[in-house]
Amino acid sequence: MLKIEKLSVPPAYQVVSNELRRHILAGSLRPGDPLPSEVELAARFGVNRSTVREGIRQLESDGLVRREGRKRLLVTIPDHSDLTPRTTRALVMRAVTFGELWDVSRVLEPLAARLAAENISEAELDALKQNLEATKQAVEQGQSPGILDLEFHTLLSEAAHNHALLLCREPVGRLLYPAFEQIQPQLPQAAGRLIKAHTEIVEALERRDPRHAELWAAKHIEDLKRGWLMAKLPLDNQIDRSLTS
């Protein structure tokens, strides 16, 4: 007897979403272009408006479209801030460890610093200087510089003007740099060392000195691992799931 298996047919809203995504990625719909209305899309696809609406929600979640006003939808390019939360959740669910994140960061952070020294704008340099001053003030007031450290490295990677680097580095940095919060209570010298590294990097960027920027970014990431081990934390410690909230 002929054995016929059931067809696996995707839901209609997924078909709508996939087709619109195909047009966006192919360039038929470009960033800034408006999407047809829900009524028009429903007529074209031969489905009801609720199906179209659900398909569009998927595109919004992916950062491929955004709402302008109540009804107007525009095609957009996903920003790293759109993609990072999903990637960090995936990394945590795969039980990523401090050691795994550090292995990646020891390559990406020096690269970001070197490229930033070659490509940084005056506005981006000013933003890093402001971050450095805010970090110094936070430490003087006995506050943790952890959040400012995270911001510093995001600003640095944005100044590299390399989209591939930014998209790869941001999720890793988001999970790795909160490790500083675990180290600092046991190593009071950690904040001072962080400020020293950030100062050297900013000064190198100001001189447009890629080698010095890369050197100090490498020292900075090595210092993070050294502090982790001095705090007697294992490299195979899994990253805290609360960091994805």
PDB file of C-alpha atoms in Angstrom:
ATOM      1  CA  MET A   1       0.000   0.000   0.000  1.00  0.00           C
ATOM      2  CA  LEU A   2       1.306   3.456  -0.963  1.00  0.00           C
ATOM      3  CA  LYS A   3       2.444   5.352   2.112  1.00  0.00           C
ATOM      4  CA  ILE A   4       1.701   9.067   1.889  1.00  0.00           C
ATOM      5  CA  GLU A   5       2.825  11.363   4.632  1.00  0.00           C
ATOM      6  CA  LYS A   6       0.964  14.495   5.610  1.00  0.00           C
ATOM      7  CA  LEU A   7       2.183  17.677   3.990  1.00  0.00           C
ATOM      8  CA  SER A   8       3.802  20.211   6.253  1.00  0.00           C
ATOM      9  CA  VAL A   9       2.091  23.433   5.183  1.00  0.00           C
ATOM     10  CA  PRO A  10       3.171  26.646   6.932  1.00  0.00           C
ATOM     11  CA  PRO A  11       0.451  28.877   8.403  1.00  0.00           C
ATOM     12  CA  ALA A  12      -0.894  31.533   6.037  1.00  0.00           C
ATOM     13  CA  TYR A  13       0.536  34.406   8.116  1.00  0.00           C
ATOM     14  CA  GLN A  14       3.999  32.843   7.786  1.00  0.00           C
ATOM     15  CA  VAL A  15       3.616  32.653   4.021  1.00  0.00           C
ATOM     16  CA  VAL A  16       2.722  36.367   3.992  1.00  0.00           C
ATOM     17  CA  SER A  17       5.684  37.214   6.214  1.00  0.00           C
ATOM     18  CA  ASN A  18       8.133  35.114   4.177  1.00  0.00           C
ATOM     19  CA  GLU A  19       6.999  36.607   0.873  1.00  0.00           C
ATOM     20  CA  LEU A  20       7.313  40.189   2.104  1.00  0.00           C
ATOM     21  CA  ARG A  21      10.687  39.348   3.658  1.00  0.00           C
ATOM     22  CA  ARG A  22      11.835  37.940   0.310  1.00  0.00           C
ATOM     23  CA  HIS A  23      10.933  41.197  -1.445  1.00  0.00           C
ATOM     24  CA  ILE A  24      12.743  43.256   1.212  1.00  0.00           C
ATOM     25  CA  LEU A  25      15.923  41.181   1.071  1.00  0.00           C
ATOM     26  CA  ALA A  26      15.850  41.142  -2.741  1.00  0.00           C
ATOM     27  CA  GLY A  27      15.621  44.943  -2.809  1.00  0.00           C
ATOM     28  CA  SER A  28      12.177  45.095  -4.423  1.00  0.00           C
ATOM     29  CA  LEU A  29      11.116  46.879  -1.248  1.00  0.00           C
ATOM     30  CA  ARG A  30      13.855  49.220  -0.066  1.00  0.00           C
ATOM     31  CA  PRO A  31      14.442  50.925   3.315  1.00  0.00           C
ATOM     32  CA  GLY A  32      12.055  53.867   3.555  1.00  0.00           C
ATOM     33  CA  ASP A  33       9.523  52.399   1.117  1.00  0.00           C
ATOM     34  CA  PRO A  34       5.959  52.141   2.440  1.00  0.00           C
ATOM     35  CA  LEU A  35       4.283  48.750   2.567  1.00  0.00           C
ATOM     36  CA  PRO A  36       0.917  48.442   0.838  1.00  0.00           C
ATOM     37  CA  SER A  37      -2.024  48.758   3.222  1.00  0.00           C
ATOM     38  CA  GLU A  38      -3.355  45.726   5.080  1.00  0.00           C
ATOM     39  CA  VAL A  39      -6.467  45.796   2.866  1.00  0.00           C
ATOM     40  CA  GLU A  40      -4.360  45.819  -0.301  1.00  0.00           C
ATOM     41  CA  LEU A  41      -2.041  43.062   0.954  1.00  0.00           C
ATOM     42  CA  ALA A  42      -5.003  40.917   2.023  1.00  0.00           C
ATOM     43  CA  ALA A  43      -6.467  41.254  -1.480  1.00  0.00           C
ATOM     44  CA  ARG A  44      -3.141  40.429  -3.160  1.00  0.00           C
ATOM     45  CA  PHE A  45      -2.489  37.366  -1.005  1.00  0.00           C
ATOM     46  CA  GLY A  46      -6.104  36.231  -0.960  1.00  0.00           C
ATOM     47  CA  VAL A  47      -6.252  36.108   2.844  1.00  0.00           C
ATOM     48  CA  ASN A  48      -8.017  38.084   5.554  1.00  0.00           C
ATOM     49  CA  ARG A  49      -6.591  41.177   7.234  1.00  0.00           C
ATOM     50  CA  SER A  50      -5.866  39.414  10.518  1.00  0.00           C
ATOM     51  CA  THR A  51      -3.567  37.007   8.663  1.00  0.00           C
ATOM     52  CA  VAL A  52      -1.730  39.928   7.053  1.00  0.00           C
ATOM     53  CA  ARG A  53      -1.508  41.702  10.404  1.00  0.00           C
ATOM     54  CA  GLU A  54       0.126  38.665  12.036  1.00  0.00           C
ATOM     55  CA  GLY A  55       2.596  38.341   9.171  1.00  0.00           C
ATOM     56  CA  ILE A  56       3.558  42.001   9.537  1.00  0.00           C
ATOM     57  CA  ARG A  57       4.074  41.527  13.279  1.00  0.00           C
ATOM     58  CA  GLN A  58       6.777  38.993  12.468  1.00  0.00           C
ATOM     59  CA  LEU A  59       8.519  41.518  10.222  1.00  0.00           C
ATOM     60  CA  GLU A  60       8.289  44.173  12.953  1.00  0.00           C
ATOM     61  CA  SER A  61       9.807  41.723  15.429  1.00  0.00           C
ATOM     62  CA  ASP A  62      12.699  41.148  13.001  1.00  0.00           C
ATOM     63  CA  GLY A  63      13.228  44.900  12.629  1.00  0.00           C
ATOM     64  CA  LEU A  64      12.390  44.844   8.905  1.00  0.00           C
ATOM     65  CA  VAL A  65       9.422  47.201   9.126  1.00  0.00           C
ATOM     66  CA  ARG A  66       8.425  49.966  11.517  1.00  0.00           C
ATOM     67  CA  ARG A  67       5.235  51.896  12.143  1.00  0.00           C
ATOM     68  CA  GLU A  68       5.000  55.582  11.391  1.00  0.00           C
ATOM     69  CA  GLY A  69       1.762  56.777  12.910  1.00  0.00           C
ATOM     70  CA  ARG A  70      -1.105  54.369  13.470  1.00  0.00           C
ATOM     71  CA  LYS A  71      -1.371  52.785  10.028  1.00  0.00           C
ATOM     72  CA  ARG A  72       1.663  53.623   7.873  1.00  0.00           C
ATOM     73  CA  LEU A  73       4.348  50.913   7.722  1.00  0.00           C
ATOM     74  CA  LEU A  74       7.825  51.555   6.322  1.00  0.00           C
ATOM     75  CA  VAL A  75      10.574  49.124   5.365  1.00  0.00           C
ATOM     76  CA  THR A  76      13.621  49.581   7.583  1.00  0.00           C
ATOM     77  CA  ILE A  77      17.061  48.089   8.212  1.00  0.00           C
ATOM     78  CA  PRO A  78      17.370  46.154  11.497  1.00  0.00           C
ATOM     79  CA  ASP A  79      19.672  47.878  13.954  1.00  0.00           C
ATOM     80  CA  HIS A  80      22.007  45.957  16.254  1.00  0.00           C
ATOM     81  CA  SER A  81      19.685  46.958  19.115  1.00  0.00           C
ATOM     82  CA  ASP A  82      16.861  45.068  17.345  1.00  0.00           C
ATOM     83  CA  LEU A  83      18.907  41.910  16.877  1.00  0.00           C
ATOM     84  CA  THR A  84      20.962  41.778  20.087  1.00  0.00           C
ATOM     85  CA  PRO A  85      18.197  40.669  22.506  1.00  0.00           C
ATOM     86  CA  ARG A  86      17.330  37.647  20.384  1.00  0.00           C
ATOM     87  CA  THR A  87      20.964  36.605  20.019  1.00  0.00           C
ATOM     88  CA  THR A  88      21.753  37.035  23.710  1.00  0.00           C
ATOM     89  CA  ARG A  89      18.765  34.851  24.605  1.00  0.00           C
ATOM     90  CA  ALA A  90      19.981  32.179  22.186  1.00  0.00           C
ATOM     91  CA  LEU A  91      23.488  32.281  23.672  1.00  0.00           C
ATOM     92  CA  VAL A  92      22.190  31.935  27.211  1.00  0.00           C
ATOM     93  CA  MET A  93      19.856  29.074  26.252  1.00  0.00           C
ATOM     94  CA  ARG A  94      22.893  27.294  24.816  1.00  0.00           C
ATOM     95  CA  ALA A  95      24.558  27.616  28.223  1.00  0.00           C
ATOM     96  CA  VAL A  96      27.350  29.849  26.921  1.00  0.00           C
ATOM     97  CA  THR A  97      30.223  30.258  29.375  1.00  0.00           C
ATOM     98  CA  PHE A  98      32.441  33.162  30.384  1.00  0.00           C
ATOM     99  CA  GLY A  99      35.368  31.418  28.696  1.00  0.00           C
ATOM    100  CA  GLU A 100      33.543  31.068  25.377  1.00  0.00           C
ATOM    101  CA  LEU A 101      32.543  34.723  25.359  1.00  0.00           C
ATOM    102  CA  TRP A 102      36.038  35.809  26.335  1.00  0.00           C
ATOM    103  CA  ASP A 103      37.616  33.781  23.504  1.00  0.00           C
ATOM    104  CA  VAL A 104      35.500  35.713  21.001  1.00  0.00           C
ATOM    105  CA  SER A 105      36.016  39.087  22.677  1.00  0.00           C
ATOM    106  CA  ARG A 106      39.814  38.782  22.681  1.00  0.00           C
ATOM    107  CA  VAL A 107      39.562  38.907  18.879  1.00  0.00           C
ATOM    108  CA  LEU A 108      36.702  41.375  18.392  1.00  0.00           C
ATOM    109  CA  GLU A 109      37.594  44.064  20.947  1.00  0.00           C
ATOM    110  CA  PRO A 110      41.128  44.791  19.674  1.00  0.00           C
ATOM    111  CA  LEU A 111      39.787  44.733  16.112  1.00  0.00           C
ATOM    112  CA  ALA A 112      37.068  47.237  17.025  1.00  0.00           C
ATOM    113  CA  ALA A 113      39.633  49.544  18.630  1.00  0.00           C
ATOM    114  CA  ARG A 114      41.967  49.389  15.635  1.00  0.00           C
ATOM    115  CA  LEU A 115      39.191  50.110  13.134  1.00  0.00           C
ATOM    116  CA  ALA A 116      37.820  52.884  15.335  1.00  0.00           C
ATOM    117  CA  ALA A 117      41.220  54.616  15.347  1.00  0.00           C
ATOM    118  CA  GLU A 118      41.098  54.580  11.549  1.00  0.00           C
ATOM    119  CA  ASN A 119      37.463  55.589  11.070  1.00  0.00           C
ATOM    120  CA  ILE A 120      36.155  57.465  14.114  1.00  0.00           C
ATOM    121  CA  SER A 121      34.340  60.792  13.648  1.00  0.00           C
ATOM    122  CA  GLU A 122      34.756  63.793  15.923  1.00  0.00           C
ATOM    123  CA  ALA A 123      31.226  63.309  17.279  1.00  0.00           C
ATOM    124  CA  GLU A 124      31.963  59.668  18.112  1.00  0.00           C
ATOM    125  CA  LEU A 125      35.241  60.629  19.785  1.00  0.00           C
ATOM    126  CA  ASP A 126      33.402  63.234  21.878  1.00  0.00           C
ATOM    127  CA  ALA A 127      30.867  60.594  22.950  1.00  0.00           C
ATOM    128  CA  LEU A 128      33.674  58.316  24.136  1.00  0.00           C
ATOM    129  CA  LYS A 129      35.338  61.178  26.016  1.00  0.00           C
ATOM    130  CA  GLN A 130      32.053  61.966  27.760  1.00  0.00           C
ATOM    131  CA  ASN A 131      31.659  58.304  28.672  1.00  0.00           C
ATOM    132  CA  LEU A 132      35.188  58.262  30.105  1.00  0.00           C
ATOM    133  CA  GLU A 133      34.494  61.326  32.260  1.00  0.00           C
ATOM    134  CA  ALA A 134      31.226  59.819  33.475  1.00  0.00           C
ATOM    135  CA  THR A 135      33.086  56.612  34.348  1.00  0.00           C
ATOM    136  CA  LYS A 136      35.683  58.528  36.383  1.00  0.00           C
ATOM    137  CA  GLN A 137      32.952  60.385  38.272  1.00  0.00           C
ATOM    138  CA  ALA A 138      31.046  57.163  38.986  1.00  0.00           C
ATOM    139  CA  VAL A 139      34.152  55.521  40.450  1.00  0.00           C
ATOM    140  CA  GLU A 140      34.984  58.621  42.536  1.00  0.00           C
ATOM    141  CA  GLN A 141      31.472  58.462  43.987  1.00  0.00           C
ATOM    142  CA  GLY A 142      31.819  54.789  44.843  1.00  0.00           C
ATOM    143  CA  GLN A 143      29.468  53.622  42.096  1.00  0.00           C
ATOM    144  CA  SER A 144      30.034  50.666  39.784  1.00  0.00           C
ATOM    145  CA  PRO A 145      31.166  51.640  36.268  1.00  0.00           C
ATOM    146  CA  GLY A 146      29.761  48.418  34.790  1.00  0.00           C
ATOM    147  CA  ILE A 147      26.973  49.997  32.710  1.00  0.00           C
ATOM    148  CA  LEU A 148      29.303  52.741  31.491  1.00  0.00           C
ATOM    149  CA  ASP A 149      31.877  50.105  30.540  1.00  0.00           C
ATOM    150  CA  LEU A 150      29.246  48.356  28.426  1.00  0.00           C
ATOM    151  CA  GLU A 151      28.349  51.673  26.793  1.00  0.00           C
ATOM    152  CA  PHE A 152      32.037  52.466  26.133  1.00  0.00           C
ATOM    153  CA  HIS A 153      32.556  49.279  24.157  1.00  0.00           C
ATOM    154  CA  THR A 154      29.346  49.727  22.188  1.00  0.00           C
ATOM    155  CA  LEU A 155      30.424  53.269  21.253  1.00  0.00           C
ATOM    156  CA  LEU A 156      33.855  51.935  20.316  1.00  0.00           C
ATOM    157  CA  SER A 157      32.446  49.252  18.030  1.00  0.00           C
ATOM    158  CA  GLU A 158      30.056  51.756  16.408  1.00  0.00           C
ATOM    159  CA  ALA A 159      33.049  54.015  15.697  1.00  0.00           C
ATOM    160  CA  ALA A 160      34.711  51.146  13.814  1.00  0.00           C
ATOM    161  CA  HIS A 161      32.148  51.690  11.038  1.00  0.00           C
ATOM    162  CA  ASN A 162      31.982  47.964  10.296  1.00  0.00           C
ATOM    163  CA  HIS A 163      28.446  46.592  10.341  1.00  0.00           C
ATOM    164  CA  ALA A 164      29.515  42.942  10.454  1.00  0.00           C
ATOM    165  CA  LEU A 165      31.737  43.596  13.475  1.00  0.00           C
ATOM    166  CA  LEU A 166      29.011  45.521  15.295  1.00  0.00           C
ATOM    167  CA  LEU A 167      26.376  42.850  14.774  1.00  0.00           C
ATOM    168  CA  CYS A 168      28.751  40.088  15.920  1.00  0.00           C
ATOM    169  CA  ARG A 169      30.251  41.955  18.867  1.00  0.00           C
ATOM    170  CA  GLU A 170      27.233  43.531  20.525  1.00  0.00           C
ATOM    171  CA  PRO A 171      25.506  40.342  21.816  1.00  0.00           C
ATOM    172  CA  VAL A 172      28.813  38.981  23.141  1.00  0.00           C
ATOM    173  CA  GLY A 173      29.663  42.263  24.851  1.00  0.00           C
ATOM    174  CA  ARG A 174      26.189  42.523  26.346  1.00  0.00           C
ATOM    175  CA  LEU A 175      26.701  39.192  28.096  1.00  0.00           C
ATOM    176  CA  LEU A 176      30.396  39.456  28.907  1.00  0.00           C
ATOM    177  CA  TYR A 177      30.842  42.919  30.350  1.00  0.00           C
ATOM    178  CA  PRO A 178      28.386  42.504  33.246  1.00  0.00           C
ATOM    179  CA  ALA A 179      31.005  40.038  34.509  1.00  0.00           C
ATOM    180  CA  PHE A 180      32.756  43.133  35.852  1.00  0.00           C
ATOM    181  CA  GLU A 181      29.988  43.390  38.466  1.00  0.00           C
ATOM    182  CA  GLN A 182      31.005  39.972  39.788  1.00  0.00           C
ATOM    183  CA  ILE A 183      34.686  40.845  39.915  1.00  0.00           C
ATOM    184  CA  GLN A 184      34.669  44.339  41.416  1.00  0.00           C
ATOM    185  CA  PRO A 185      33.496  43.484  44.972  1.00  0.00           C
ATOM    186  CA  GLN A 186      36.506  41.192  45.386  1.00  0.00           C
ATOM    187  CA  LEU A 187      39.018  43.321  43.455  1.00  0.00           C
ATOM    188  CA  PRO A 188      38.744  47.001  44.395  1.00  0.00           C
ATOM    189  CA  GLN A 189      41.600  47.835  42.018  1.00  0.00           C
ATOM    190  CA  ALA A 190      39.510  46.682  39.028  1.00  0.00           C
ATOM    191  CA  ALA A 191      37.787  50.042  38.509  1.00  0.00           C
ATOM    192  CA  GLY A 192      41.088  51.914  38.355  1.00  0.00           C
ATOM    193  CA  ARG A 193      42.500  49.477  35.829  1.00  0.00           C
ATOM    194  CA  LEU A 194      39.359  49.841  33.720  1.00  0.00           C
ATOM    195  CA  ILE A 195      39.737  53.636  33.680  1.00  0.00           C
ATOM    196  CA  LYS A 196      43.421  53.330  32.737  1.00  0.00           C
ATOM    197  CA  ALA A 197      42.610  51.103  29.769  1.00  0.00           C
ATOM    198  CA  HIS A 198      39.743  53.302  28.577  1.00  0.00           C
ATOM    199  CA  THR A 199      41.949  56.406  28.875  1.00  0.00           C
ATOM    200  CA  GLU A 200      44.725  54.838  26.807  1.00  0.00           C
ATOM    201  CA  ILE A 201      42.234  53.748  24.138  1.00  0.00           C
ATOM    202  CA  VAL A 202      40.587  57.180  23.909  1.00  0.00           C
ATOM    203  CA  GLU A 203      43.965  58.931  23.678  1.00  0.00           C
ATOM    204  CA  ALA A 204      45.013  56.529  20.928  1.00  0.00           C
ATOM    205  CA  LEU A 205      41.799  57.246  19.031  1.00  0.00           C
ATOM    206  CA  GLU A 206      42.415  60.967  19.368  1.00  0.00           C
ATOM    207  CA  ARG A 207      45.915  60.513  17.863  1.00  0.00           C
ATOM    208  CA  ARG A 208      44.492  58.177  15.205  1.00  0.00           C
ATOM    209  CA  ASP A 209      46.921  55.516  16.425  1.00  0.00           C
ATOM    210  CA  PRO A 210      45.481  52.078  15.496  1.00  0.00           C
ATOM    211  CA  ARG A 211      48.343  50.047  16.991  1.00  0.00           C
ATOM    212  CA  HIS A 212      48.137  51.639  20.427  1.00  0.00           C
ATOM    213  CA  ALA A 213      44.345  51.413  20.480  1.00  0.00           C
ATOM    214  CA  GLU A 214      44.494  47.738  19.531  1.00  0.00           C
ATOM    215  CA  LEU A 215      47.216  47.043  22.118  1.00  0.00           C
ATOM    216  CA  TRP A 216      45.244  48.559  24.993  1.00  0.00           C
ATOM    217  CA  ALA A 217      41.993  46.936  23.962  1.00  0.00           C
ATOM    218  CA  ALA A 218      43.829  43.605  24.058  1.00  0.00           C
ATOM    219  CA  LYS A 219      45.289  44.423  27.490  1.00  0.00           C
ATOM    220  CA  HIS A 220      41.828  45.435  28.692  1.00  0.00           C
ATOM    221  CA  ILE A 221      40.206  42.144  27.679  1.00  0.00           C
ATOM    222  CA  GLU A 222      43.142  40.165  29.107  1.00  0.00           C
ATOM    223  CA  ASP A 223      42.679  42.071  32.360  1.00  0.00           C
ATOM    224  CA  LEU A 224      39.034  40.998  32.507  1.00  0.00           C
ATOM    225  CA  LYS A 225      40.049  37.336  32.358  1.00  0.00           C
ATOM    226  CA  ARG A 226      42.799  37.897  34.933  1.00  0.00           C
ATOM    227  CA  GLY A 227      40.307  39.504  37.286  1.00  0.00           C
ATOM    228  CA  TRP A 228      37.835  36.685  36.756  1.00  0.00           C
ATOM    229  CA  LEU A 229      40.436  34.101  37.725  1.00  0.00           C
ATOM    230  CA  MET A 230      41.704  36.162  40.672  1.00  0.00           C
ATOM    231  CA  ALA A 231      38.117  36.257  41.947  1.00  0.00           C
ATOM    232  CA  LYS A 232      38.280  32.440  41.805  1.00  0.00           C
ATOM    233  CA  LEU A 233      35.510  32.192  39.210  1.00  0.00           C
ATOM    234  CA  PRO A 234      35.782  29.233  36.791  1.00  0.00           C
ATOM    235  CA  LEU A 235      36.050  29.945  33.064  1.00  0.00           C
ATOM    236  CA  ASP A 236      33.302  27.394  32.425  1.00  0.00           C
ATOM    237  CA  ASN A 237      30.786  29.312  34.548  1.00  0.00           C
ATOM    238  CA  GLN A 238      27.569  29.720  32.600  1.00  0.00           C
ATOM    239  CA  ILE A 239      26.337  33.253  32.035  1.00  0.00           C
ATOM    240  CA  ASP A 240      23.509  34.361  34.301  1.00  0.00           C
ATOM    241  CA  ARG A 241      20.114  33.969  32.586  1.00  0.00           C
ATOM    242  CA  SER A 242      18.868  37.207  34.157  1.00  0.00           C
ATOM    243  CA  LEU A 243      21.164  39.127  31.774  1.00  0.00           C
ATOM    244  CA  THR A 244      18.689  38.463  28.937  1.00  0.00           C
ATOM    245  CA  SER A 245      15.746  40.109  30.685  1.00  0.00           C
TER     246      SER A 245
END
